[in-house]
Amino acid sequence: MIELANISKKFGQTSVLEHLSLSVLPSSRTVIVGPSGSGKTTLLRILAGFETPDSGRITLSGKTLFDENTFIPAHQRGIGFVPQEGALFPHMKVGDNIAYGLNGSKHENRRRVAELMELVSLDSRLQHHWPHEISGGQQQRVALARALAQEPVLMLLDEPFSALDTGLRAATRKATAELLTHAGVASILVTHDQHEALSFASQIAVIRDGRFTQVGSPVEVYSQPVDEATALFLGDALIFNAQISNGFARCELGNIPADNPQFSGERRIMLRPEQVVISPLKADSEPQPVVTIVDVDFTGYLSTLTLASPGWPMPLQVKTISQQNWRAGMVVKLAVNGHACVLAD
Ligand SMILES: Nc1ncnc2c1ncn2[C@@H]1O[C@H](COP(=O)(O)OP(=O)(O)OP(=O)(O)O)[C@@H](O)[C@H]1O
């Protein structure tokens, strides 16, 4: 439904976006995730029509929004935009914020505001409040209702939950995802928070230095990242040098099935910490390799174990679910679940 092809943008001599291409399906949820300064907001502003790319093409439902001969202005695009921290008009009450841009009769607008408030699960009595009289989560819902009032086919969300505390953030994120899917509105959300990205998205586009390094489903980009930086950006990762042959990766942790059997020779591989299962060693068994816990950093639900083995070049840190009996000096058994991801660099 929305297609970007070869979008590039420079500010002065600095290239900020380079040849970005992306397809977003109707009613889907795409997340653009990447470090600060990677070009996320610039891309969103280009899609909204607030910024002009230097080259490329953007089409929405078959209609060209931008190419070398075309520039459709923001208010004619049918695209909703929820900026960071909602950006409500402070001098307008909640109801008037939502009604901003509605051009029906007074009676119709009142009915539509009530509908939209119900859609975003806001108590209709809040329409008479000033923005500063409602909570951060409620302000985000008002901003969403205001954007939905335009009946967009695509909603752009720029770090919309960043001002909310952790619990409220997760709840608002889930409610927003459900609401947009239910309303049949496709969305593109920008964030630098990998948990948020993995939880909200049906499709993730990882951006670094103005380029997409990987586009895929959350499970794909998390378990099969293309390179080390993408792997580390999306969560904790254990990276090893390995010798790949016959579909197996030989490394410090043993012989692990490789996710891509075409590779061979010396390569870097990645495992997620949850793939490594650590268990106490039974008295009479021989561990292979011999692994000792050298340090336990207990942080509640999770502990970081520092593990050492005579054959390893350096100790390995693994974050794992805490167990009460773990202590430094203990010899443990390691097992690896699933495949090792063979990295491209
Ligand atoms: N109007 C502008 N003029 C000049 N440079 C700009 C402009 N807007 C953005 N930039 C630069 O473009 C680069 C990308 O900025 P952008 O805001 O798109 O990144 P971001 O990934 O959204 O970052 P953050 O996560 O910190 O918001 C940055 O180096 C920024 O300084």
XYZ file of C-alpha atoms in Angstrom, residues 83-325:
243
model
C 4.578 13.335 17.096
C 6.728 12.727 20.176
C 4.865 13.515 23.384
C 1.596 14.059 21.547
C 2.081 17.814 21.001
C -1.513 18.738 21.876
C -2.600 22.359 21.488
C -2.299 23.575 25.111
C -4.844 26.366 24.696
C -7.578 23.985 23.484
C -9.603 21.582 25.624
C -9.268 17.854 24.900
C -12.509 17.741 22.847
C -11.425 20.706 20.713
C -8.005 19.155 20.161
C -9.696 16.027 18.784
C -12.194 18.062 16.717
C -9.404 20.162 15.182
C -9.612 19.544 11.448
C -13.142 18.068 11.519
C -15.351 20.134 9.258
C -18.848 18.808 9.868
C -21.639 20.640 11.713
C -21.220 21.332 15.445
C -23.566 18.435 16.234
C -21.745 16.012 13.872
C -18.360 16.989 15.256
C -19.564 16.407 18.829
C -20.787 12.932 17.884
C -17.508 12.138 16.062
C -15.399 13.307 19.045
C -17.409 10.993 21.324
C -16.858 8.082 18.890
C -13.137 8.747 18.652
C -12.780 9.005 22.431
C -14.511 5.663 22.791
C -12.224 4.194 20.102
C -9.114 5.196 22.047
C -10.697 4.180 25.406
C -10.915 7.676 26.878
C -13.700 8.627 29.271
C -15.854 11.134 27.335
C -15.941 13.445 30.395
C -12.259 14.213 29.750
C -13.188 16.238 26.660
C -13.837 19.230 28.930
C -10.347 19.048 30.498
C -7.273 20.999 29.457
C -4.358 18.882 28.138
C -2.270 19.622 31.267
C -5.067 18.218 33.456
C -4.773 14.682 32.021
C -2.021 12.067 32.307
C 0.762 11.441 29.758
C -0.902 8.210 28.586
C -4.237 10.002 28.168
C -2.515 12.812 26.232
C -1.078 10.224 23.829
C -4.560 8.782 23.289
C -5.936 12.261 22.584
C -3.145 12.803 20.032
C -4.009 9.470 18.453
C -7.741 10.328 18.391
C -6.921 13.702 16.792
C -4.876 11.948 14.087
C -7.572 9.264 13.580
C -10.206 11.989 13.108
C -8.777 12.546 9.610
C -9.531 8.870 8.773
C -6.007 8.220 7.512
C -5.086 4.994 5.729
C -1.615 5.256 7.240
C -0.604 6.460 10.703
C 2.922 7.654 11.464
C 4.003 7.500 15.101
C 7.261 9.194 16.148
C 8.421 7.696 19.474
C 4.860 8.179 20.736
C 5.351 6.403 24.063
C 8.768 7.760 25.040
C 7.471 10.102 27.753
C 5.504 7.362 29.538
C 6.830 5.250 32.392
C 7.491 1.546 31.748
C 4.151 0.001 32.803
C 1.971 2.627 31.156
C 4.193 2.535 28.107
C 3.641 -1.189 27.516
C -0.124 -0.897 28.112
C -0.505 2.147 25.820
C 1.607 0.458 23.152
C -0.556 -2.679 23.228
C -3.796 -0.680 23.181
C -2.544 1.454 20.269
C -1.471 -1.600 18.270
C -4.869 -3.277 18.768
C -6.762 -0.113 18.015
C -4.931 0.574 14.739
C -5.308 -3.022 13.558
C -9.006 -2.983 14.492
C -9.515 0.312 12.613
C -7.729 -1.139 9.536
C -5.101 1.617 9.620
C -1.542 0.700 8.612
C 1.109 2.227 10.841
C 4.792 3.110 10.791
C 6.289 3.643 14.238
C 9.736 5.056 14.879
C 11.657 4.130 17.999
C 15.155 3.527 19.295
C 13.760 1.048 21.858
C 14.326 -2.520 20.655
C 11.744 -4.059 23.024
C 9.121 -1.652 21.792
C 10.046 -2.443 18.184
C 9.882 -6.211 18.626
C 6.584 -6.025 20.530
C 4.691 -3.592 18.243
C 5.805 -4.684 14.791
C 4.604 -7.085 12.174
C 7.566 -5.833 10.109
C 10.799 -4.295 11.397
C 13.147 -2.138 9.360
C 16.507 -1.658 11.084
C 18.160 1.605 10.070
C 21.800 2.551 10.589
C 23.539 5.626 9.140
C 20.590 6.288 6.830
C 20.434 2.794 5.340
C 18.198 -0.172 6.085
C 20.482 -2.966 7.240
C 17.627 -5.473 7.493
C 13.869 -5.635 6.930
C 11.889 -8.631 8.175
C 9.546 -10.015 10.814
C 10.500 -9.425 14.482
C 11.442 -13.098 14.919
C 13.587 -13.015 11.774
C 15.574 -9.889 12.626
C 16.019 -10.996 16.250
C 17.103 -14.579 15.590
C 18.806 -14.099 12.219
C 20.347 -10.619 12.229
C 22.479 -9.896 9.189
C 25.455 -8.534 11.063
C 26.944 -8.019 14.503
C 25.744 -4.428 14.974
C 22.151 -5.394 14.126
C 22.394 -8.402 16.468
C 23.642 -6.258 19.361
C 21.165 -3.486 18.684
C 18.169 -5.833 19.032
C 19.194 -7.441 22.333
C 21.934 -9.279 24.198
C 23.966 -11.470 21.897
C 26.783 -13.968 22.310
C 29.192 -13.683 19.415
C 31.886 -16.282 18.699
C 34.419 -17.122 16.047
C 33.489 -20.487 14.597
C 34.572 -22.978 11.994
C 31.599 -23.840 9.797
C 31.427 -27.130 7.950
C 28.677 -29.545 6.920
C 25.966 -27.345 8.421
C 27.595 -27.135 11.890
C 29.435 -24.319 13.642
C 32.298 -25.469 15.863
C 33.029 -22.986 18.648
C 33.815 -22.790 22.391
C 30.350 -24.070 23.234
C 30.688 -27.179 21.053
C 29.257 -28.145 17.680
C 26.065 -26.205 17.013
C 23.765 -26.560 13.982
C 24.197 -23.489 11.730
C 21.120 -21.617 10.483
C 22.568 -21.339 6.991
C 24.252 -24.567 5.882
C 25.616 -22.921 2.714
C 28.347 -21.131 4.660
C 31.681 -22.772 5.353
C 35.054 -21.815 6.768
C 35.934 -19.305 9.505
C 32.905 -17.102 10.357
C 31.375 -15.146 13.228
C 28.249 -16.701 14.733
C 25.613 -15.353 17.114
C 23.491 -16.964 19.797
C 20.851 -15.277 21.929
C 21.517 -15.834 25.665
C 18.227 -17.715 26.113
C 19.558 -20.406 23.739
C 22.256 -21.303 26.274
C 20.906 -23.566 28.997
C 23.059 -23.708 32.129
C 22.462 -26.471 34.622
C 24.310 -27.715 37.710
C 26.582 -30.644 36.982
C 25.618 -34.036 38.416
C 28.320 -35.420 40.726
C 29.450 -38.307 38.500
C 29.232 -36.687 35.030
C 32.075 -35.310 32.889
C 31.263 -31.865 31.516
C 32.282 -31.074 27.925
C 33.676 -28.447 28.032
C 34.504 -27.939 31.744
C 32.760 -24.663 32.579
C 33.018 -22.871 35.909
C 30.954 -19.970 37.201
C 33.440 -17.257 38.170
C 30.942 -14.558 39.086
C 27.201 -14.199 39.687
C 25.572 -10.782 39.317
C 22.072 -11.265 40.748
C 19.533 -8.658 39.589
C 16.286 -10.361 40.634
C 14.563 -12.309 37.873
C 17.769 -12.356 35.808
C 21.395 -12.950 36.764
C 24.495 -12.344 34.702
C 26.837 -15.305 35.024
C 30.498 -14.967 34.126
C 31.641 -18.367 32.923
C 35.164 -19.600 32.208
C 36.585 -22.729 30.650
C 40.247 -23.722 30.065
C 39.749 -23.829 26.260
C 38.142 -20.377 25.983
C 40.158 -17.273 25.073
C 38.145 -15.165 27.536
C 35.292 -15.547 30.048
C 31.748 -15.481 28.700
C 28.920 -13.454 30.214
C 25.438 -14.935 29.931
C 22.292 -13.273 31.215
C 19.911 -15.955 32.360
C 16.954 -16.632 34.657
C 18.190 -16.650 38.252
C 18.606 -19.825 40.259
C 19.198 -19.690 43.984
C 21.989 -22.274 44.082
